[in-house]
CSV table of N, CA and C in Angstrom, one decimal:
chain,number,residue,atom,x,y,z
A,93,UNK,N,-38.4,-65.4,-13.2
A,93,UNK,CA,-39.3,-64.6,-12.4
A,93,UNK,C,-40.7,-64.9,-12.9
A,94,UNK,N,-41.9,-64.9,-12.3
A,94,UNK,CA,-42.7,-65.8,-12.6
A,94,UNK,C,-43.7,-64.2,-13.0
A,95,UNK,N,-45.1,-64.4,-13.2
A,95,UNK,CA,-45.6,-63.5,-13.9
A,95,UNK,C,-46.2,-62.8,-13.1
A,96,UNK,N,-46.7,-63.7,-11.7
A,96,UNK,CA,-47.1,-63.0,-10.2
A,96,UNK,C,-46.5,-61.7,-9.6
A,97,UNK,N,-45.2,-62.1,-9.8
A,97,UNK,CA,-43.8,-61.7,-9.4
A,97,UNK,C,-43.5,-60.1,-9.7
A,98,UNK,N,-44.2,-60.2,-11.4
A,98,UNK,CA,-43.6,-59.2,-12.1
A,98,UNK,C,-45.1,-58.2,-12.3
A,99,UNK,N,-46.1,-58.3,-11.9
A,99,UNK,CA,-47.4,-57.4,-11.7
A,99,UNK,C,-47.3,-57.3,-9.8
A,100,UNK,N,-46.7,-57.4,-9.0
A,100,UNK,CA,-46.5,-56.9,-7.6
A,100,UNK,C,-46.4,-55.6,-7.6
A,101,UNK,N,-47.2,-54.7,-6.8
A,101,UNK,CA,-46.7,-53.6,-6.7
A,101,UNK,C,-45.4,-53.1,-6.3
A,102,UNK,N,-44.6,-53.8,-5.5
A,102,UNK,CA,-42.8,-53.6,-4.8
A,102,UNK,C,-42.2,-53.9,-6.2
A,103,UNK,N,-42.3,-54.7,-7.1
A,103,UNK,CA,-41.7,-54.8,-8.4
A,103,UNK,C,-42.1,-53.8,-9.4
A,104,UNK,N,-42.9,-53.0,-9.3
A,104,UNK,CA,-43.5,-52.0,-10.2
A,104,UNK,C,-42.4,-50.7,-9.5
A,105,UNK,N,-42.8,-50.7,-8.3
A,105,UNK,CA,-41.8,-49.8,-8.0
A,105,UNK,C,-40.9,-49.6,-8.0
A,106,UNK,N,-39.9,-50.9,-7.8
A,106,UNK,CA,-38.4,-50.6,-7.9
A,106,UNK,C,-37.7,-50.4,-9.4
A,107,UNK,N,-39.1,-50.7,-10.2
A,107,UNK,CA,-38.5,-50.6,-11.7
A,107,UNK,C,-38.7,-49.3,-11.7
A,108,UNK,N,-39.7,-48.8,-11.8
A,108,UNK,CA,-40.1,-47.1,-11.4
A,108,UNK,C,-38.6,-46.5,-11.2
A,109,UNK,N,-38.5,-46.7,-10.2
A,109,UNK,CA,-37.0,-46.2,-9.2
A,109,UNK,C,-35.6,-46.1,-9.9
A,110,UNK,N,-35.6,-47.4,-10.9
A,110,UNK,CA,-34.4,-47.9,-11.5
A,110,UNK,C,-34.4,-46.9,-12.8
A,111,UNK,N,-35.7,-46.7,-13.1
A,111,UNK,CA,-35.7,-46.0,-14.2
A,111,UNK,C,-35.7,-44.2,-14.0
A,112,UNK,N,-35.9,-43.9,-12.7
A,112,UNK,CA,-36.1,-42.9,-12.5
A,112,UNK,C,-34.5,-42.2,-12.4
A,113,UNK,N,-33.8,-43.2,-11.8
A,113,UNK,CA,-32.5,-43.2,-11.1
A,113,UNK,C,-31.4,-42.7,-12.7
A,114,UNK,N,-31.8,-43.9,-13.1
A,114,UNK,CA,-31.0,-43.8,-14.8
A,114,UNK,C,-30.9,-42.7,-15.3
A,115,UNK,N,-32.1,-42.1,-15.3
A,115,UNK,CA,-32.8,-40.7,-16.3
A,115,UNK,C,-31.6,-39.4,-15.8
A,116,UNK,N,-31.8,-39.7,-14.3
A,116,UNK,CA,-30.9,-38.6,-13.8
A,116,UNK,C,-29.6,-39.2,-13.4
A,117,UNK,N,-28.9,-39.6,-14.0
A,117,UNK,CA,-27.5,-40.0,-14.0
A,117,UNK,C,-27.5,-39.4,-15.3
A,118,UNK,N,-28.1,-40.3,-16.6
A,118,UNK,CA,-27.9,-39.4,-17.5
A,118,UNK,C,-27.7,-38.0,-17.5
A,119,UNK,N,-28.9,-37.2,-17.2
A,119,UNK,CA,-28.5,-36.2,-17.2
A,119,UNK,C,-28.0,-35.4,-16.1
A,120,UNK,N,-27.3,-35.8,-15.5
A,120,UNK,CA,-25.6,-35.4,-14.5
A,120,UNK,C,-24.7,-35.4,-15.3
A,121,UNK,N,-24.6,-36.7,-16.1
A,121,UNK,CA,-23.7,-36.7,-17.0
A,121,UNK,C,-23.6,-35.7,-17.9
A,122,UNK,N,-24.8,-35.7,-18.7
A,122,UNK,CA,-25.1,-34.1,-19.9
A,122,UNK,C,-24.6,-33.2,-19.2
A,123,UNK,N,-25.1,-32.6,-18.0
A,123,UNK,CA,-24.6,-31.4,-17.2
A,123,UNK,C,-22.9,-31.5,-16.8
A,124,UNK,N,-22.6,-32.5,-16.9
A,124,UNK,CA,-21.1,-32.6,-16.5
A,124,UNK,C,-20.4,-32.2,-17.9
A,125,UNK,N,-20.8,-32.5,-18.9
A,125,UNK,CA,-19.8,-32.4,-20.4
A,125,UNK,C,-20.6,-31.4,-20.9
A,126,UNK,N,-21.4,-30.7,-20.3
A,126,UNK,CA,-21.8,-29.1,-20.8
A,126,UNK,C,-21.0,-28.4,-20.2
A,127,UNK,N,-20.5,-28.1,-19.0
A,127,UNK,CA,-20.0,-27.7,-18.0
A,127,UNK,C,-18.9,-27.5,-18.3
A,128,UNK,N,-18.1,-28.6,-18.9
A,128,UNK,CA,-16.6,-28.9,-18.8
A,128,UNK,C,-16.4,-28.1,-20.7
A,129,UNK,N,-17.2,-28.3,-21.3
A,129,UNK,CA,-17.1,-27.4,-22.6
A,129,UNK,C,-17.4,-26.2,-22.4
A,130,UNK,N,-18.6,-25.4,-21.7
A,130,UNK,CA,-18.4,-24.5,-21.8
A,130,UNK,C,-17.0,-23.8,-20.7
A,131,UNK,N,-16.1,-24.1,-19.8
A,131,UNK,CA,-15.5,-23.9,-19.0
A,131,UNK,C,-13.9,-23.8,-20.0
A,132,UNK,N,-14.0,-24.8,-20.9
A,132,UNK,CA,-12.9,-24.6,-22.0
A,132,UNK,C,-12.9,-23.8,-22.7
A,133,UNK,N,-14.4,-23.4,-23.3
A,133,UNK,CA,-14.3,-22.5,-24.4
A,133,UNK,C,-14.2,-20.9,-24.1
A,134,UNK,N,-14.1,-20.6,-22.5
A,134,UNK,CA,-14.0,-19.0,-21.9
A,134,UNK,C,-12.7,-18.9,-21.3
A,135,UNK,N,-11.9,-18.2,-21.8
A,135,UNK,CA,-11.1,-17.6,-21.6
A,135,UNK,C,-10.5,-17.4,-19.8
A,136,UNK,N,-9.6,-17.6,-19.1
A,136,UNK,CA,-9.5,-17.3,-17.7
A,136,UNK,C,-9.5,-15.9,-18.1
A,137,UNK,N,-9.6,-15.3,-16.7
A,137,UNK,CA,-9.2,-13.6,-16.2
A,137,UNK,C,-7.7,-14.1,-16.6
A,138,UNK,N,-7.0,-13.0,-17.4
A,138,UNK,CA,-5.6,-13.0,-17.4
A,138,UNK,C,-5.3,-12.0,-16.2
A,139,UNK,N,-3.9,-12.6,-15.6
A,139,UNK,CA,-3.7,-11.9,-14.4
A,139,UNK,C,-3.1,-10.7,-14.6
A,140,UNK,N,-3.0,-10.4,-13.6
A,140,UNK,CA,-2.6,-9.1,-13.6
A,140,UNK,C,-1.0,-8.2,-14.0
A,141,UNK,N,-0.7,-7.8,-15.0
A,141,UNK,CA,1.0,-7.7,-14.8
A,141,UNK,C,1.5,-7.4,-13.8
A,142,UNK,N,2.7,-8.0,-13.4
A,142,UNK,CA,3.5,-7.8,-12.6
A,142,UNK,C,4.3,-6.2,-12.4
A,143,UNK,N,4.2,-5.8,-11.8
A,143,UNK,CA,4.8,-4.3,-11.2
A,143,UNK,C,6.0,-4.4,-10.6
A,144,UNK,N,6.6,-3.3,-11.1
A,144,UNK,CA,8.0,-3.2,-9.6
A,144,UNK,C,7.3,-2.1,-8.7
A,145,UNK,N,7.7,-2.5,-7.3
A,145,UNK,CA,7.4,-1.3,-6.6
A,145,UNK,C,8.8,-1.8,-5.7
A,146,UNK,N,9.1,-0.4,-5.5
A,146,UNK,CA,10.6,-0.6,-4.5
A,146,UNK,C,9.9,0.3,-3.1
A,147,UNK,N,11.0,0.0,-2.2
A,147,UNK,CA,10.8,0.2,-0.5
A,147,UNK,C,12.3,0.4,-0.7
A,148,UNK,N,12.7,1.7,0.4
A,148,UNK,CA,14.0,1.6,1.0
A,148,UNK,C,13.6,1.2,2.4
A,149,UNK,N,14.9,0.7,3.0
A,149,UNK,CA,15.0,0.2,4.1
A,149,UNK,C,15.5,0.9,4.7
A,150,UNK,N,15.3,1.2,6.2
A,150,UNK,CA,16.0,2.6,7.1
A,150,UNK,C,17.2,2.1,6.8
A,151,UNK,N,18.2,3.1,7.2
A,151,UNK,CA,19.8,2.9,7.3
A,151,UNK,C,20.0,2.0,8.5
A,152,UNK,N,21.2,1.0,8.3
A,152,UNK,CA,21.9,0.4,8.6
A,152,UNK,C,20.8,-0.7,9.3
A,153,UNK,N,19.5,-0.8,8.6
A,153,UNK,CA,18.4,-1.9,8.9
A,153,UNK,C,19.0,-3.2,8.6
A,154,UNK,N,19.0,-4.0,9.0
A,154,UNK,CA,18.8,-5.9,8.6
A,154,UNK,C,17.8,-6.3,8.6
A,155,UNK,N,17.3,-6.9,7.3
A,155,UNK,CA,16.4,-8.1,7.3
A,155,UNK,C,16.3,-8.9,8.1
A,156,UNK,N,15.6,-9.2,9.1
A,156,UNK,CA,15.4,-10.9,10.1
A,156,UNK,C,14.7,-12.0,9.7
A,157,UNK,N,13.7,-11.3,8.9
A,157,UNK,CA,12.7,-12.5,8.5
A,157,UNK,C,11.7,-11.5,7.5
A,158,UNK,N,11.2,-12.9,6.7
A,158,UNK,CA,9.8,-12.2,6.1
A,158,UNK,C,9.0,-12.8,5.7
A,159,UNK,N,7.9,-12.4,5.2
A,159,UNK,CA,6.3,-13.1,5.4
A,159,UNK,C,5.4,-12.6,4.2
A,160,UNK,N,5.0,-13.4,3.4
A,160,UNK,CA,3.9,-12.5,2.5
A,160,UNK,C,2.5,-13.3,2.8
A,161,UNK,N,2.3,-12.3,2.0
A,161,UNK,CA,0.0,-12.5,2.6
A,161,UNK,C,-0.6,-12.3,1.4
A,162,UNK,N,-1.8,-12.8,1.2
A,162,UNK,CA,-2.1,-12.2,0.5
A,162,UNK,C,-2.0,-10.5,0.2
A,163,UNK,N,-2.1,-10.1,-0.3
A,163,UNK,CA,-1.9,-8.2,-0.9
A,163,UNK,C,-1.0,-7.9,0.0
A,164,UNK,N,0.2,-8.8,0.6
A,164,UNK,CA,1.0,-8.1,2.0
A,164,UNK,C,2.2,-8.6,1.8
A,165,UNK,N,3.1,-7.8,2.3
A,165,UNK,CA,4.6,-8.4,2.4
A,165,UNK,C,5.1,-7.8,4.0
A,166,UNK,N,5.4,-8.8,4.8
A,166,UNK,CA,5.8,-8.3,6.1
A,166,UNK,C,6.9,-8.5,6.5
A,167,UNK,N,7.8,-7.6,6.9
A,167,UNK,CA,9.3,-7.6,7.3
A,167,UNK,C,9.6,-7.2,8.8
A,168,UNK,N,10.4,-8.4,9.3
A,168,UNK,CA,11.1,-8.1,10.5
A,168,UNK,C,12.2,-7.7,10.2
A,169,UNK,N,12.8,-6.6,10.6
A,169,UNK,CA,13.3,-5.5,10.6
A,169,UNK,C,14.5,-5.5,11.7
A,170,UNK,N,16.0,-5.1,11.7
A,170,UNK,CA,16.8,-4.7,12.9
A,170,UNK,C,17.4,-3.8,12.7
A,171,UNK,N,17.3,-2.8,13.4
A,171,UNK,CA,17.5,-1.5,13.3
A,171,UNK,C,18.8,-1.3,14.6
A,172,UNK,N,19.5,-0.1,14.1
A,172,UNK,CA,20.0,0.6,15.7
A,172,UNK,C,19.1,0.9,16.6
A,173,UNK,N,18.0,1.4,16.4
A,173,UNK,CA,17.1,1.9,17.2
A,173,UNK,C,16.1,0.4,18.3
A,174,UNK,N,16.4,-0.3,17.2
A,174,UNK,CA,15.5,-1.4,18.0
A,174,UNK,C,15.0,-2.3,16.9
A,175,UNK,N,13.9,-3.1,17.2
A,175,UNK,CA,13.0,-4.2,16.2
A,175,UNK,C,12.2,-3.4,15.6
A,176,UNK,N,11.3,-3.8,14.2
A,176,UNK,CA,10.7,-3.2,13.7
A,176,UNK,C,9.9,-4.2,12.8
A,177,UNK,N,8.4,-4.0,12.8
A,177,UNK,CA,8.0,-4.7,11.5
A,177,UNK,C,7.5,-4.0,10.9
A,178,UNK,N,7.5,-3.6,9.5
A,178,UNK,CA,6.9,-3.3,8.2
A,178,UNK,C,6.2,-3.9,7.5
A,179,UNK,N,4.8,-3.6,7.2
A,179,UNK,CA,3.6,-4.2,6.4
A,179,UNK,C,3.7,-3.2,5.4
A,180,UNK,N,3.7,-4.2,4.0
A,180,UNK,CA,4.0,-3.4,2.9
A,180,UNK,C,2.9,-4.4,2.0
A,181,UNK,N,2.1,-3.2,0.8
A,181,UNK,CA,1.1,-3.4,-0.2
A,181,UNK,C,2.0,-4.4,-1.3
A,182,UNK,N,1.9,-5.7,-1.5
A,182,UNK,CA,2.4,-6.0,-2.4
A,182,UNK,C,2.4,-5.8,-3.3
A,183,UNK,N,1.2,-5.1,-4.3
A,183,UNK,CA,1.0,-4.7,-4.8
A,183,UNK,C,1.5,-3.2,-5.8
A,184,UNK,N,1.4,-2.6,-4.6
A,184,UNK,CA,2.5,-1.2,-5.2
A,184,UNK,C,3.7,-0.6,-4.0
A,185,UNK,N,3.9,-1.0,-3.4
A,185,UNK,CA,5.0,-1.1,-2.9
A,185,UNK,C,4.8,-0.2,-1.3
A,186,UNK,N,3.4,0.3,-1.3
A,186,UNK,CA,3.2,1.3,-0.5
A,186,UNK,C,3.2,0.9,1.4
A,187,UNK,N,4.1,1.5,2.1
A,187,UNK,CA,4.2,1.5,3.3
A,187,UNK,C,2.6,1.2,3.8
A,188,UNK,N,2.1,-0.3,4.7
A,188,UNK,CA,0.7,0.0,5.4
A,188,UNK,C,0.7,0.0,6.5
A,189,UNK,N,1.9,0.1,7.5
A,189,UNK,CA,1.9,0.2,8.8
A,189,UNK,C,3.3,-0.5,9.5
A,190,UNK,N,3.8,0.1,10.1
A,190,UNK,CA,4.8,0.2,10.9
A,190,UNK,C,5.1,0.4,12.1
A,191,UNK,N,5.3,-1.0,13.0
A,191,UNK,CA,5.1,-1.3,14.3
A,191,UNK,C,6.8,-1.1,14.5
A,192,UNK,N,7.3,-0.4,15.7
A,192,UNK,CA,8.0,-0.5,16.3
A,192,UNK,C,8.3,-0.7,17.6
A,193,UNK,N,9.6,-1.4,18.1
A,193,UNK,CA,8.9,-1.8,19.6
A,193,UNK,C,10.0,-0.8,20.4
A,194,UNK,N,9.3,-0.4,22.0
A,194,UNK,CA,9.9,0.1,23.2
A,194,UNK,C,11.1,0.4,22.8
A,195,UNK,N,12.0,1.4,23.0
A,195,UNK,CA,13.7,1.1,23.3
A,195,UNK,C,13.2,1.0,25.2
């Protein structure tokens, strides 16, 4: 490259650019292996212990199906009386709503 070449403004610039570019890769990188040490060195939330919670089931009920959700456990239900679904707190076992259909 000749010496013309290399005092051009477009060549001043893209070295500018090249250098500018560099600087902040570098530091993405720093930020990336800061990130990733401090993320090691903290502890997760330990979860939560596991609980029993029990539910009886009406008499002479059958399970048909079931469904969990987040903080939910949902049960289709067959009853003498008819269909039934039960939304229950998975968490503590507590009844949250109970649809029953028409006889």
């Amino acid at each position: 490259m000749g010496q013309a070449a290399a005092q051009s403004p477009g060549y001043y610039a893209a070295r500018m650019a090249v250098i500018v570019l560099s600087v902040l890769i570098v530091v993405a990188l720093a930020a990336l292996v800061v990130g990733l040490i401090y993320r090691s060195r903290t502890a997760p939330d330990a979860a939560a212990p596991a609980t029993q919670a029990d539910y009886s089931l009406p008499r002479n009920a059958e399970i048909v199906a079931m469904q969990s959700q987040p903080q939910r456990v949902i049960l289709h239900l067959e009853t003498p009386e008819g269909a039934e679904i039960v939304i229950l707190d998975s968490g503590t076992g507590r009844l949250v709503r109970r649809i029953r259909t028409a006889p």
